[in-house]
Short mmCIF file of the C-alpha atoms (twelve columns), coordinates in Angstrom:
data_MODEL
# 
_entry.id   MODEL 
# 
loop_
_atom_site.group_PDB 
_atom_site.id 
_atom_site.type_symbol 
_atom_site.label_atom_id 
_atom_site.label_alt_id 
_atom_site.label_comp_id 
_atom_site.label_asym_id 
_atom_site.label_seq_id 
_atom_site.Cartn_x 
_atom_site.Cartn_y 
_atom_site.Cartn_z 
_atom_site.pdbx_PDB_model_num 
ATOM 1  C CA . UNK A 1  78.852 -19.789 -15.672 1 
ATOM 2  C CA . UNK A 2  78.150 -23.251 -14.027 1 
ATOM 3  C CA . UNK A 3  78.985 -21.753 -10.401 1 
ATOM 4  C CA . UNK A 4  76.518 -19.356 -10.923 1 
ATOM 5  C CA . UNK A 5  74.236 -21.391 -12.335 1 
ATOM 6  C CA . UNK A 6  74.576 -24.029 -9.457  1 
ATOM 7  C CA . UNK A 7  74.359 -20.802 -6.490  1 
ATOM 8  C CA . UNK A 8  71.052 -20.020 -8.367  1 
ATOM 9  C CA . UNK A 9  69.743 -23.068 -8.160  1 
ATOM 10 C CA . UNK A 10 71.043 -23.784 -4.432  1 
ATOM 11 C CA . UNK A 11 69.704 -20.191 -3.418  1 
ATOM 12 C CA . UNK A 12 66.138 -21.770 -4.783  1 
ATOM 13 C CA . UNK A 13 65.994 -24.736 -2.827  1 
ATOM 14 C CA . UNK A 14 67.202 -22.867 0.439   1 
ATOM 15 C CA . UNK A 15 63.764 -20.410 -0.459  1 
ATOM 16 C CA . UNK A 16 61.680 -23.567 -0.768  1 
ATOM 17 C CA . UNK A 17 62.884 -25.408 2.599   1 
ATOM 18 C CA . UNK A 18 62.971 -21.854 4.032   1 
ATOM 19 C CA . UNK A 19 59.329 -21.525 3.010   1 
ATOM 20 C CA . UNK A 20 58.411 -25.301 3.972   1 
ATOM 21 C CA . UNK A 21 58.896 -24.857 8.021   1 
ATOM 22 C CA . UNK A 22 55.865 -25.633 10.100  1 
ATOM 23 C CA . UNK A 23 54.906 -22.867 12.633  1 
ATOM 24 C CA . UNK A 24 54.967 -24.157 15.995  1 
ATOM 25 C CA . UNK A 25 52.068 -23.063 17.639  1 
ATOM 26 C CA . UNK A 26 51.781 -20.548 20.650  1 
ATOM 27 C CA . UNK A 27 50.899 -20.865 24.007  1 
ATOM 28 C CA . UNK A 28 47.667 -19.140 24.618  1 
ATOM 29 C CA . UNK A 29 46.989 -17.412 27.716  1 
ATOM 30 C CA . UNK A 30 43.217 -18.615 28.930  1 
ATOM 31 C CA . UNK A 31 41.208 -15.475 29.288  1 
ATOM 32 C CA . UNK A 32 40.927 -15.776 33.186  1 
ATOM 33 C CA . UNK A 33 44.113 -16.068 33.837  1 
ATOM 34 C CA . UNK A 34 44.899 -15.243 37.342  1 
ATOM 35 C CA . UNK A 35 48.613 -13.584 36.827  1 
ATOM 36 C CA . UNK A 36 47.367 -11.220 34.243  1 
ATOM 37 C CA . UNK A 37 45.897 -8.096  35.119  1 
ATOM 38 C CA . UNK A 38 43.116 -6.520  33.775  1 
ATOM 39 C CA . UNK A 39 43.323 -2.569  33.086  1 
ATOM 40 C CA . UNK A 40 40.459 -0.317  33.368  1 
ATOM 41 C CA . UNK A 41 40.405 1.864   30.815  1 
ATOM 42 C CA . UNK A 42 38.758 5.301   31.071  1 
ATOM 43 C CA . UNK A 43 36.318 7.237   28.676  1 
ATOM 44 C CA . UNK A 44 36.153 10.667  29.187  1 
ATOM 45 C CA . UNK A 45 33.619 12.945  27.477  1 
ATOM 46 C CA . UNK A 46 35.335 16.195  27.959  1 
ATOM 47 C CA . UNK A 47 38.567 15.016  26.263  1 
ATOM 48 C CA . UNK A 48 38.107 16.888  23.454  1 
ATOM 49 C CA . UNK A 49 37.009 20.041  24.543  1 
ATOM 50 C CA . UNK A 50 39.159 20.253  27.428  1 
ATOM 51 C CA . UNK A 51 42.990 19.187  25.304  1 
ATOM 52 C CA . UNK A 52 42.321 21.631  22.568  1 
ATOM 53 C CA . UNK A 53 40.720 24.451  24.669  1 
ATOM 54 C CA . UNK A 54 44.187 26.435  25.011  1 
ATOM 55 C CA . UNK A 55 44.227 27.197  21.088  1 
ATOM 56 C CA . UNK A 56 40.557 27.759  20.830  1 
ATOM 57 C CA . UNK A 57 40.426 24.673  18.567  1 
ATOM 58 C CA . UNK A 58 37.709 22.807  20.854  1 
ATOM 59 C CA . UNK A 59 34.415 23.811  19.625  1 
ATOM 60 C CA . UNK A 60 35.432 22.731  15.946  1 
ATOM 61 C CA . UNK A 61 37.152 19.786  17.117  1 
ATOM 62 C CA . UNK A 62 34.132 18.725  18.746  1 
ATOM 63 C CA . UNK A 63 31.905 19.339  15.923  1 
ATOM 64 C CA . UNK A 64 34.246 17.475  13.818  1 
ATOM 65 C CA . UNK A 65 33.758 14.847  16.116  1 
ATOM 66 C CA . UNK A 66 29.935 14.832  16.131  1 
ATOM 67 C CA . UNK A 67 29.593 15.056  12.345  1 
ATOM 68 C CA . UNK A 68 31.881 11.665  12.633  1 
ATOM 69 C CA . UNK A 69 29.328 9.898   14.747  1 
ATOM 70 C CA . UNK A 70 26.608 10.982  11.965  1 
ATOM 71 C CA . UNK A 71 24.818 14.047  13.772  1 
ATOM 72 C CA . UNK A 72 24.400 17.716  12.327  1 
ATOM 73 C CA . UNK A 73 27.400 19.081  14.801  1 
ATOM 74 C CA . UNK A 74 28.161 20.434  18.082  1 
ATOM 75 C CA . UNK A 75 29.441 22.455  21.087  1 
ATOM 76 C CA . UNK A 76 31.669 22.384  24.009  1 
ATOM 77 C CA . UNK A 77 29.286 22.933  27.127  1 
ATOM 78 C CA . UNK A 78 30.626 24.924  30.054  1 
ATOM 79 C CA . UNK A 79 31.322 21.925  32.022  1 
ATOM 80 C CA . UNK A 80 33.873 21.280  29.097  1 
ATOM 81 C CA . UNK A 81 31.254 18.115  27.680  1 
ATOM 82 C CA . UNK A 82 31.455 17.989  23.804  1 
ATOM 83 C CA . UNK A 83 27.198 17.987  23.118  1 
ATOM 84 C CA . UNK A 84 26.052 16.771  19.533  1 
ATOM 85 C CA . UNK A 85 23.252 17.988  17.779  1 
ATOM 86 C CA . UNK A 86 21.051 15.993  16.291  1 
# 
């Protein structure tokens, strides 16, 4: 009962000091950096007529888009460009 008693109480203190550790603080990498390449990211319109166009999902996944954004719907042109009402 007293080993178990003392391994409780030992477990507790090894919590606390576990607990107690300063953080050492990261390097930051400055924001123009020279060794760190930027990447250019792409926004395409047509994404989301174009991916779901071979199950004949994209005019409803592009209204579902639109009505996210806050307008009343909308349509997949012919040029594959998701167009919200307003």
């Amino acid at each position: 009962m007293k080993f178990i008693v003392f391994l409780a109480i030992a477990l507790a203190l090894v919590a606390v000091v576990v607990q107690a550790q300063p953080v050492p603080e990261e390097d930051h990498i400055p924001a123009e950096h020279p060794l760190v390449e930027q990447e250019a990211h792409s926004r395409q319109k047509r994404a989301t007529c174009d991916l779901l166009s071979k199950w004949n999902w994209n005019h409803t996944a592009c209204a579902a888009h639109c009505l996210t954004k806050g307008f009343k719907g909308g349509y997949c042109s012919d040029k594959a460009v998701c167009v919200c009402r307003n």
